[in-house]
């Protein structure tokens, strides 16, 4: 009888532990369909001074030694869908929460994301430091593709002056 009680307690404990483990692993997921209220502000790059803001339809370009430039920058529905899909693929809500906090370079790239999804506002921050430890590949690829395939090809961006100076 004691063995049966003990086994019941152990099994109940394992079931409870497994349920907690699965919940912690899954975390928050983006809905499959892009919500009507989907908007975001992404600060990225060195000192997080490049800023793509769909709340205000602007882009701030890091001019390094000069004052940063803000331009009108409205994304199309297709671009918003592409970015949403990229965020979902990168599992942005979880991968950013679990990204490494390791830095070995100064300056290093800082990424700050504020995103609205179904009335909820989520904030995430992560760093990208190209050293011995690799940054989360999903996050690194998300930033790279967003910048090179969505931001840089836009005429508004191509008309911006080149930044002056550099980072050591």
mmCIF file with all atom_site columns, C-alpha atoms in Angstrom:
data_model
loop_
_atom_site.group_PDB
_atom_site.id
_atom_site.type_symbol
_atom_site.label_atom_id
_atom_site.label_alt_id
_atom_site.label_comp_id
_atom_site.label_asym_id
_atom_site.label_entity_id
_atom_site.label_seq_id
_atom_site.pdbx_PDB_ins_code
_atom_site.Cartn_x
_atom_site.Cartn_y
_atom_site.Cartn_z
_atom_site.occupancy
_atom_site.B_iso_or_equiv
_atom_site.pdbx_formal_charge
_atom_site.auth_seq_id
_atom_site.auth_comp_id
_atom_site.auth_asym_id
_atom_site.auth_atom_id
_atom_site.pdbx_PDB_model_num
ATOM 1   C CA . UNK A 1 1   ? 0.000  0.000  0.000   1.00 0.00 ? 1   UNK A CA 1
ATOM 2   C CA . UNK A 1 2   ? 2.825  2.417  0.873   1.00 0.00 ? 2   UNK A CA 1
ATOM 3   C CA . UNK A 1 3   ? 4.529  1.618  -2.445  1.00 0.00 ? 3   UNK A CA 1
ATOM 4   C CA . UNK A 1 4   ? 1.322  2.434  -4.338  1.00 0.00 ? 4   UNK A CA 1
ATOM 5   C CA . UNK A 1 5   ? 0.991  5.797  -2.546  1.00 0.00 ? 5   UNK A CA 1
ATOM 6   C CA . UNK A 1 6   ? 4.638  6.574  -3.192  1.00 0.00 ? 6   UNK A CA 1
ATOM 7   C CA . UNK A 1 7   ? 4.314  5.645  -6.873  1.00 0.00 ? 7   UNK A CA 1
ATOM 8   C CA . UNK A 1 8   ? 1.181  7.814  -7.180  1.00 0.00 ? 8   UNK A CA 1
ATOM 9   C CA . UNK A 1 9   ? 2.996  10.784 -5.637  1.00 0.00 ? 9   UNK A CA 1
ATOM 10  C CA . UNK A 1 10  ? 6.033  10.284 -7.882  1.00 0.00 ? 10  UNK A CA 1
ATOM 11  C CA . UNK A 1 11  ? 3.925  9.944  -11.039 1.00 0.00 ? 11  UNK A CA 1
ATOM 12  C CA . UNK A 1 12  ? 1.809  12.973 -10.097 1.00 0.00 ? 12  UNK A CA 1
ATOM 13  C CA . UNK A 1 13  ? 4.971  14.961 -9.495  1.00 0.00 ? 13  UNK A CA 1
ATOM 14  C CA . UNK A 1 14  ? 6.435  13.914 -12.842 1.00 0.00 ? 14  UNK A CA 1
ATOM 15  C CA . UNK A 1 15  ? 3.227  14.857 -14.662 1.00 0.00 ? 15  UNK A CA 1
ATOM 16  C CA . UNK A 1 16  ? 3.217  18.259 -12.971 1.00 0.00 ? 16  UNK A CA 1
ATOM 17  C CA . UNK A 1 17  ? 6.905  18.779 -13.719 1.00 0.00 ? 17  UNK A CA 1
ATOM 18  C CA . UNK A 1 18  ? 6.421  17.787 -17.370 1.00 0.00 ? 18  UNK A CA 1
ATOM 19  C CA . UNK A 1 19  ? 3.475  20.186 -17.740 1.00 0.00 ? 19  UNK A CA 1
ATOM 20  C CA . UNK A 1 20  ? 5.524  23.057 -16.299 1.00 0.00 ? 20  UNK A CA 1
ATOM 21  C CA . UNK A 1 21  ? 8.534  22.158 -18.467 1.00 0.00 ? 21  UNK A CA 1
ATOM 22  C CA . UNK A 1 22  ? 6.450  22.120 -21.683 1.00 0.00 ? 22  UNK A CA 1
ATOM 23  C CA . UNK A 1 23  ? 4.826  25.465 -20.861 1.00 0.00 ? 23  UNK A CA 1
ATOM 24  C CA . UNK A 1 24  ? 8.187  27.090 -20.179 1.00 0.00 ? 24  UNK A CA 1
ATOM 25  C CA . UNK A 1 25  ? 9.666  25.704 -23.400 1.00 0.00 ? 25  UNK A CA 1
ATOM 26  C CA . UNK A 1 26  ? 6.800  26.798 -25.625 1.00 0.00 ? 26  UNK A CA 1
ATOM 27  C CA . UNK A 1 27  ? 6.611  30.392 -24.403 1.00 0.00 ? 27  UNK A CA 1
ATOM 28  C CA . UNK A 1 28  ? 4.618  32.973 -26.306 1.00 0.00 ? 28  UNK A CA 1
ATOM 29  C CA . UNK A 1 29  ? 3.998  32.486 -30.012 1.00 0.00 ? 29  UNK A CA 1
ATOM 30  C CA . UNK A 1 30  ? 2.873  34.927 -32.654 1.00 0.00 ? 30  UNK A CA 1
ATOM 31  C CA . UNK A 1 31  ? -0.578 34.145 -34.064 1.00 0.00 ? 31  UNK A CA 1
ATOM 32  C CA . UNK A 1 32  ? -0.472 32.384 -37.447 1.00 0.00 ? 32  UNK A CA 1
ATOM 33  C CA . UNK A 1 33  ? -2.356 35.220 -39.160 1.00 0.00 ? 33  UNK A CA 1
ATOM 34  C CA . UNK A 1 34  ? -1.026 38.771 -39.060 1.00 0.00 ? 34  UNK A CA 1
ATOM 35  C CA . UNK A 1 35  ? -3.213 40.779 -36.651 1.00 0.00 ? 35  UNK A CA 1
ATOM 36  C CA . UNK A 1 36  ? -4.895 43.974 -37.847 1.00 0.00 ? 36  UNK A CA 1
ATOM 37  C CA . UNK A 1 37  ? -3.083 46.011 -35.184 1.00 0.00 ? 37  UNK A CA 1
ATOM 38  C CA . UNK A 1 38  ? 0.413  44.640 -35.937 1.00 0.00 ? 38  UNK A CA 1
ATOM 39  C CA . UNK A 1 39  ? 2.951  47.455 -35.627 1.00 0.00 ? 39  UNK A CA 1
ATOM 40  C CA . UNK A 1 40  ? 6.461  47.676 -34.328 1.00 0.00 ? 40  UNK A CA 1
ATOM 41  C CA . UNK A 1 41  ? 9.416  49.870 -33.577 1.00 0.00 ? 41  UNK A CA 1
ATOM 42  C CA . UNK A 1 42  ? 12.777 48.201 -34.117 1.00 0.00 ? 42  UNK A CA 1
ATOM 43  C CA . UNK A 1 43  ? 15.952 49.927 -32.995 1.00 0.00 ? 43  UNK A CA 1
ATOM 44  C CA . UNK A 1 44  ? 19.014 48.130 -34.280 1.00 0.00 ? 44  UNK A CA 1
ATOM 45  C CA . UNK A 1 45  ? 22.687 48.432 -35.174 1.00 0.00 ? 45  UNK A CA 1
ATOM 46  C CA . UNK A 1 46  ? 25.423 50.150 -33.230 1.00 0.00 ? 46  UNK A CA 1
ATOM 47  C CA . UNK A 1 47  ? 23.940 52.002 -30.274 1.00 0.00 ? 47  UNK A CA 1
ATOM 48  C CA . UNK A 1 48  ? 20.491 50.964 -31.637 1.00 0.00 ? 48  UNK A CA 1
ATOM 49  C CA . UNK A 1 49  ? 20.411 54.199 -33.631 1.00 0.00 ? 49  UNK A CA 1
ATOM 50  C CA . UNK A 1 50  ? 18.826 52.827 -36.823 1.00 0.00 ? 50  UNK A CA 1
ATOM 51  C CA . UNK A 1 51  ? 15.091 52.844 -36.088 1.00 0.00 ? 51  UNK A CA 1
ATOM 52  C CA . UNK A 1 52  ? 12.293 51.421 -38.214 1.00 0.00 ? 52  UNK A CA 1
ATOM 53  C CA . UNK A 1 53  ? 8.991  52.614 -36.741 1.00 0.00 ? 53  UNK A CA 1
ATOM 54  C CA . UNK A 1 54  ? 5.677  51.496 -38.252 1.00 0.00 ? 54  UNK A CA 1
ATOM 55  C CA . UNK A 1 55  ? 3.678  53.295 -35.540 1.00 0.00 ? 55  UNK A CA 1
ATOM 56  C CA . UNK A 1 56  ? 4.949  56.612 -36.935 1.00 0.00 ? 56  UNK A CA 1
ATOM 57  C CA . UNK A 1 57  ? 5.884  55.407 -40.468 1.00 0.00 ? 57  UNK A CA 1
ATOM 58  C CA . UNK A 1 58  ? 9.440  56.677 -40.076 1.00 0.00 ? 58  UNK A CA 1
ATOM 59  C CA . UNK A 1 59  ? 13.011 55.488 -40.360 1.00 0.00 ? 59  UNK A CA 1
ATOM 60  C CA . UNK A 1 60  ? 15.905 57.010 -38.418 1.00 0.00 ? 60  UNK A CA 1
ATOM 61  C CA . UNK A 1 61  ? 19.304 56.584 -40.043 1.00 0.00 ? 61  UNK A CA 1
ATOM 62  C CA . UNK A 1 62  ? 22.398 56.457 -37.831 1.00 0.00 ? 62  UNK A CA 1
ATOM 63  C CA . UNK A 1 63  ? 24.778 59.110 -39.158 1.00 0.00 ? 63  UNK A CA 1
ATOM 64  C CA . UNK A 1 64  ? 27.530 58.075 -36.702 1.00 0.00 ? 64  UNK A CA 1
ATOM 65  C CA . UNK A 1 65  ? 29.282 61.412 -36.056 1.00 0.00 ? 65  UNK A CA 1
ATOM 66  C CA . UNK A 1 66  ? 26.550 63.716 -37.362 1.00 0.00 ? 66  UNK A CA 1
ATOM 67  C CA . UNK A 1 67  ? 22.969 64.131 -36.209 1.00 0.00 ? 67  UNK A CA 1
ATOM 68  C CA . UNK A 1 68  ? 20.782 61.166 -37.144 1.00 0.00 ? 68  UNK A CA 1
ATOM 69  C CA . UNK A 1 69  ? 18.287 61.728 -39.981 1.00 0.00 ? 69  UNK A CA 1
ATOM 70  C CA . UNK A 1 70  ? 14.591 60.864 -39.710 1.00 0.00 ? 70  UNK A CA 1
ATOM 71  C CA . UNK A 1 71  ? 12.605 60.254 -42.904 1.00 0.00 ? 71  UNK A CA 1
ATOM 72  C CA . UNK A 1 72  ? 9.054  59.233 -43.783 1.00 0.00 ? 72  UNK A CA 1
ATOM 73  C CA . UNK A 1 73  ? 9.079  55.485 -44.372 1.00 0.00 ? 73  UNK A CA 1
ATOM 74  C CA . UNK A 1 74  ? 5.754  53.705 -44.808 1.00 0.00 ? 74  UNK A CA 1
ATOM 75  C CA . UNK A 1 75  ? 5.901  49.976 -45.405 1.00 0.00 ? 75  UNK A CA 1
ATOM 76  C CA . UNK A 1 76  ? 3.475  48.293 -47.777 1.00 0.00 ? 76  UNK A CA 1
ATOM 77  C CA . UNK A 1 77  ? 1.038  45.610 -46.614 1.00 0.00 ? 77  UNK A CA 1
ATOM 78  C CA . UNK A 1 78  ? 3.228  43.029 -48.372 1.00 0.00 ? 78  UNK A CA 1
ATOM 79  C CA . UNK A 1 79  ? 6.347  44.250 -46.542 1.00 0.00 ? 79  UNK A CA 1
ATOM 80  C CA . UNK A 1 80  ? 4.493  44.173 -43.213 1.00 0.00 ? 80  UNK A CA 1
ATOM 81  C CA . UNK A 1 81  ? 3.376  40.604 -43.933 1.00 0.00 ? 81  UNK A CA 1
ATOM 82  C CA . UNK A 1 82  ? 6.936  39.640 -44.878 1.00 0.00 ? 82  UNK A CA 1
ATOM 83  C CA . UNK A 1 83  ? 8.317  41.140 -41.661 1.00 0.00 ? 83  UNK A CA 1
ATOM 84  C CA . UNK A 1 84  ? 5.613  39.462 -39.574 1.00 0.00 ? 84  UNK A CA 1
ATOM 85  C CA . UNK A 1 85  ? 6.468  36.148 -41.188 1.00 0.00 ? 85  UNK A CA 1
ATOM 86  C CA . UNK A 1 86  ? 10.173 36.720 -40.486 1.00 0.00 ? 86  UNK A CA 1
ATOM 87  C CA . UNK A 1 87  ? 9.387  37.524 -36.844 1.00 0.00 ? 87  UNK A CA 1
ATOM 88  C CA . UNK A 1 88  ? 7.337  34.348 -36.537 1.00 0.00 ? 88  UNK A CA 1
ATOM 89  C CA . UNK A 1 89  ? 10.071 32.258 -38.174 1.00 0.00 ? 89  UNK A CA 1
ATOM 90  C CA . UNK A 1 90  ? 12.696 33.756 -35.849 1.00 0.00 ? 90  UNK A CA 1
ATOM 91  C CA . UNK A 1 91  ? 10.344 33.058 -32.910 1.00 0.00 ? 91  UNK A CA 1
ATOM 92  C CA . UNK A 1 92  ? 11.060 36.649 -31.957 1.00 0.00 ? 92  UNK A CA 1
ATOM 93  C CA . UNK A 1 93  ? 9.181  36.659 -28.664 1.00 0.00 ? 93  UNK A CA 1
ATOM 94  C CA . UNK A 1 94  ? 11.149 33.705 -27.292 1.00 0.00 ? 94  UNK A CA 1
ATOM 95  C CA . UNK A 1 95  ? 14.497 33.891 -29.053 1.00 0.00 ? 95  UNK A CA 1
ATOM 96  C CA . UNK A 1 96  ? 14.968 37.532 -28.055 1.00 0.00 ? 96  UNK A CA 1
ATOM 97  C CA . UNK A 1 97  ? 14.072 36.699 -24.457 1.00 0.00 ? 97  UNK A CA 1
ATOM 98  C CA . UNK A 1 98  ? 16.682 33.934 -24.434 1.00 0.00 ? 98  UNK A CA 1
ATOM 99  C CA . UNK A 1 99  ? 19.436 35.605 -26.457 1.00 0.00 ? 99  UNK A CA 1
ATOM 100 C CA . UNK A 1 100 ? 22.939 35.794 -25.114 1.00 0.00 ? 100 UNK A CA 1
ATOM 101 C CA . UNK A 1 101 ? 23.923 38.820 -23.072 1.00 0.00 ? 101 UNK A CA 1
ATOM 102 C CA . UNK A 1 102 ? 27.594 38.255 -23.898 1.00 0.00 ? 102 UNK A CA 1
ATOM 103 C CA . UNK A 1 103 ? 29.572 41.195 -25.296 1.00 0.00 ? 103 UNK A CA 1
ATOM 104 C CA . UNK A 1 104 ? 33.220 41.329 -26.147 1.00 0.00 ? 104 UNK A CA 1
ATOM 105 C CA . UNK A 1 105 ? 33.382 44.288 -28.488 1.00 0.00 ? 105 UNK A CA 1
ATOM 106 C CA . UNK A 1 106 ? 32.753 47.967 -27.985 1.00 0.00 ? 106 UNK A CA 1
ATOM 107 C CA . UNK A 1 107 ? 30.662 49.177 -29.607 1.00 0.00 ? 107 UNK A CA 1
ATOM 108 C CA . UNK A 1 108 ? 28.359 46.232 -30.176 1.00 0.00 ? 108 UNK A CA 1
ATOM 109 C CA . UNK A 1 109 ? 25.021 46.027 -31.925 1.00 0.00 ? 109 UNK A CA 1
ATOM 110 C CA . UNK A 1 110 ? 21.970 46.538 -29.752 1.00 0.00 ? 110 UNK A CA 1
ATOM 111 C CA . UNK A 1 111 ? 18.489 45.535 -30.874 1.00 0.00 ? 111 UNK A CA 1
ATOM 112 C CA . UNK A 1 112 ? 15.325 46.793 -29.165 1.00 0.00 ? 112 UNK A CA 1
ATOM 113 C CA . UNK A 1 113 ? 11.903 45.729 -30.365 1.00 0.00 ? 113 UNK A CA 1
ATOM 114 C CA . UNK A 1 114 ? 8.493  46.981 -29.338 1.00 0.00 ? 114 UNK A CA 1
ATOM 115 C CA . UNK A 1 115 ? 5.694  45.141 -31.142 1.00 0.00 ? 115 UNK A CA 1
ATOM 116 C CA . UNK A 1 116 ? 1.905  45.327 -30.886 1.00 0.00 ? 116 UNK A CA 1
ATOM 117 C CA . UNK A 1 117 ? -0.025 42.114 -31.499 1.00 0.00 ? 117 UNK A CA 1
ATOM 118 C CA . UNK A 1 118 ? -3.744 41.749 -30.760 1.00 0.00 ? 118 UNK A CA 1
ATOM 119 C CA . UNK A 1 119 ? -3.744 44.669 -28.345 1.00 0.00 ? 119 UNK A CA 1
ATOM 120 C CA . UNK A 1 120 ? -0.710 43.408 -26.421 1.00 0.00 ? 120 UNK A CA 1
ATOM 121 C CA . UNK A 1 121 ? 2.573  45.322 -26.476 1.00 0.00 ? 121 UNK A CA 1
ATOM 122 C CA . UNK A 1 122 ? 5.713  43.202 -26.194 1.00 0.00 ? 122 UNK A CA 1
ATOM 123 C CA . UNK A 1 123 ? 9.191  44.581 -25.623 1.00 0.00 ? 123 UNK A CA 1
ATOM 124 C CA . UNK A 1 124 ? 12.351 42.633 -26.309 1.00 0.00 ? 124 UNK A CA 1
ATOM 125 C CA . UNK A 1 125 ? 16.025 43.558 -26.282 1.00 0.00 ? 125 UNK A CA 1
ATOM 126 C CA . UNK A 1 126 ? 19.072 41.592 -27.372 1.00 0.00 ? 126 UNK A CA 1
ATOM 127 C CA . UNK A 1 127 ? 22.643 42.222 -28.413 1.00 0.00 ? 127 UNK A CA 1
ATOM 128 C CA . UNK A 1 128 ? 24.650 41.067 -31.364 1.00 0.00 ? 128 UNK A CA 1
ATOM 129 C CA . UNK A 1 129 ? 28.335 40.732 -30.598 1.00 0.00 ? 129 UNK A CA 1
ATOM 130 C CA . UNK A 1 130 ? 30.497 39.126 -33.282 1.00 0.00 ? 130 UNK A CA 1
ATOM 131 C CA . UNK A 1 131 ? 33.093 37.413 -31.152 1.00 0.00 ? 131 UNK A CA 1
ATOM 132 C CA . UNK A 1 132 ? 33.882 33.889 -30.052 1.00 0.00 ? 132 UNK A CA 1
ATOM 133 C CA . UNK A 1 133 ? 30.238 33.276 -29.154 1.00 0.00 ? 133 UNK A CA 1
ATOM 134 C CA . UNK A 1 134 ? 27.850 33.473 -32.084 1.00 0.00 ? 134 UNK A CA 1
ATOM 135 C CA . UNK A 1 135 ? 24.691 35.567 -31.738 1.00 0.00 ? 135 UNK A CA 1
ATOM 136 C CA . UNK A 1 136 ? 21.398 33.751 -32.087 1.00 0.00 ? 136 UNK A CA 1
ATOM 137 C CA . UNK A 1 137 ? 21.342 32.947 -35.812 1.00 0.00 ? 137 UNK A CA 1
ATOM 138 C CA . UNK A 1 138 ? 17.576 33.443 -36.134 1.00 0.00 ? 138 UNK A CA 1
ATOM 139 C CA . UNK A 1 139 ? 17.809 36.938 -34.670 1.00 0.00 ? 139 UNK A CA 1
ATOM 140 C CA . UNK A 1 140 ? 20.924 37.813 -36.646 1.00 0.00 ? 140 UNK A CA 1
ATOM 141 C CA . UNK A 1 141 ? 19.276 36.694 -39.887 1.00 0.00 ? 141 UNK A CA 1
ATOM 142 C CA . UNK A 1 142 ? 16.058 38.567 -39.072 1.00 0.00 ? 142 UNK A CA 1
ATOM 143 C CA . UNK A 1 143 ? 17.917 41.875 -38.658 1.00 0.00 ? 143 UNK A CA 1
ATOM 144 C CA . UNK A 1 144 ? 20.119 41.258 -41.712 1.00 0.00 ? 144 UNK A CA 1
ATOM 145 C CA . UNK A 1 145 ? 17.229 40.382 -44.054 1.00 0.00 ? 145 UNK A CA 1
ATOM 146 C CA . UNK A 1 146 ? 15.046 43.200 -42.755 1.00 0.00 ? 146 UNK A CA 1
ATOM 147 C CA . UNK A 1 147 ? 17.795 45.756 -43.343 1.00 0.00 ? 147 UNK A CA 1
ATOM 148 C CA . UNK A 1 148 ? 19.227 44.477 -46.635 1.00 0.00 ? 148 UNK A CA 1
ATOM 149 C CA . UNK A 1 149 ? 16.049 43.289 -48.365 1.00 0.00 ? 149 UNK A CA 1
ATOM 150 C CA . UNK A 1 150 ? 13.390 45.673 -47.061 1.00 0.00 ? 150 UNK A CA 1
ATOM 151 C CA . UNK A 1 151 ? 15.031 48.897 -45.840 1.00 0.00 ? 151 UNK A CA 1
ATOM 152 C CA . UNK A 1 152 ? 18.058 49.352 -48.119 1.00 0.00 ? 152 UNK A CA 1
ATOM 153 C CA . UNK A 1 153 ? 16.322 48.825 -51.505 1.00 0.00 ? 153 UNK A CA 1
ATOM 154 C CA . UNK A 1 154 ? 13.757 51.560 -50.778 1.00 0.00 ? 154 UNK A CA 1
ATOM 155 C CA . UNK A 1 155 ? 14.295 54.793 -52.701 1.00 0.00 ? 155 UNK A CA 1
ATOM 156 C CA . UNK A 1 156 ? 13.874 56.851 -49.522 1.00 0.00 ? 156 UNK A CA 1
ATOM 157 C CA . UNK A 1 157 ? 16.800 55.014 -47.966 1.00 0.00 ? 157 UNK A CA 1
ATOM 158 C CA . UNK A 1 158 ? 19.012 55.141 -51.055 1.00 0.00 ? 158 UNK A CA 1
ATOM 159 C CA . UNK A 1 159 ? 18.614 58.935 -51.141 1.00 0.00 ? 159 UNK A CA 1
ATOM 160 C CA . UNK A 1 160 ? 20.065 59.326 -47.648 1.00 0.00 ? 160 UNK A CA 1
ATOM 161 C CA . UNK A 1 161 ? 23.606 60.682 -47.359 1.00 0.00 ? 161 UNK A CA 1
ATOM 162 C CA . UNK A 1 162 ? 26.372 58.321 -46.321 1.00 0.00 ? 162 UNK A CA 1
ATOM 163 C CA . UNK A 1 163 ? 27.242 58.438 -42.611 1.00 0.00 ? 163 UNK A CA 1
ATOM 164 C CA . UNK A 1 164 ? 30.536 60.089 -41.736 1.00 0.00 ? 164 UNK A CA 1
ATOM 165 C CA . UNK A 1 165 ? 33.089 58.555 -39.428 1.00 0.00 ? 165 UNK A CA 1
ATOM 166 C CA . UNK A 1 166 ? 33.078 55.067 -38.079 1.00 0.00 ? 166 UNK A CA 1
ATOM 167 C CA . UNK A 1 167 ? 33.206 52.865 -35.032 1.00 0.00 ? 167 UNK A CA 1
ATOM 168 C CA . UNK A 1 168 ? 36.446 51.582 -33.543 1.00 0.00 ? 168 UNK A CA 1
#
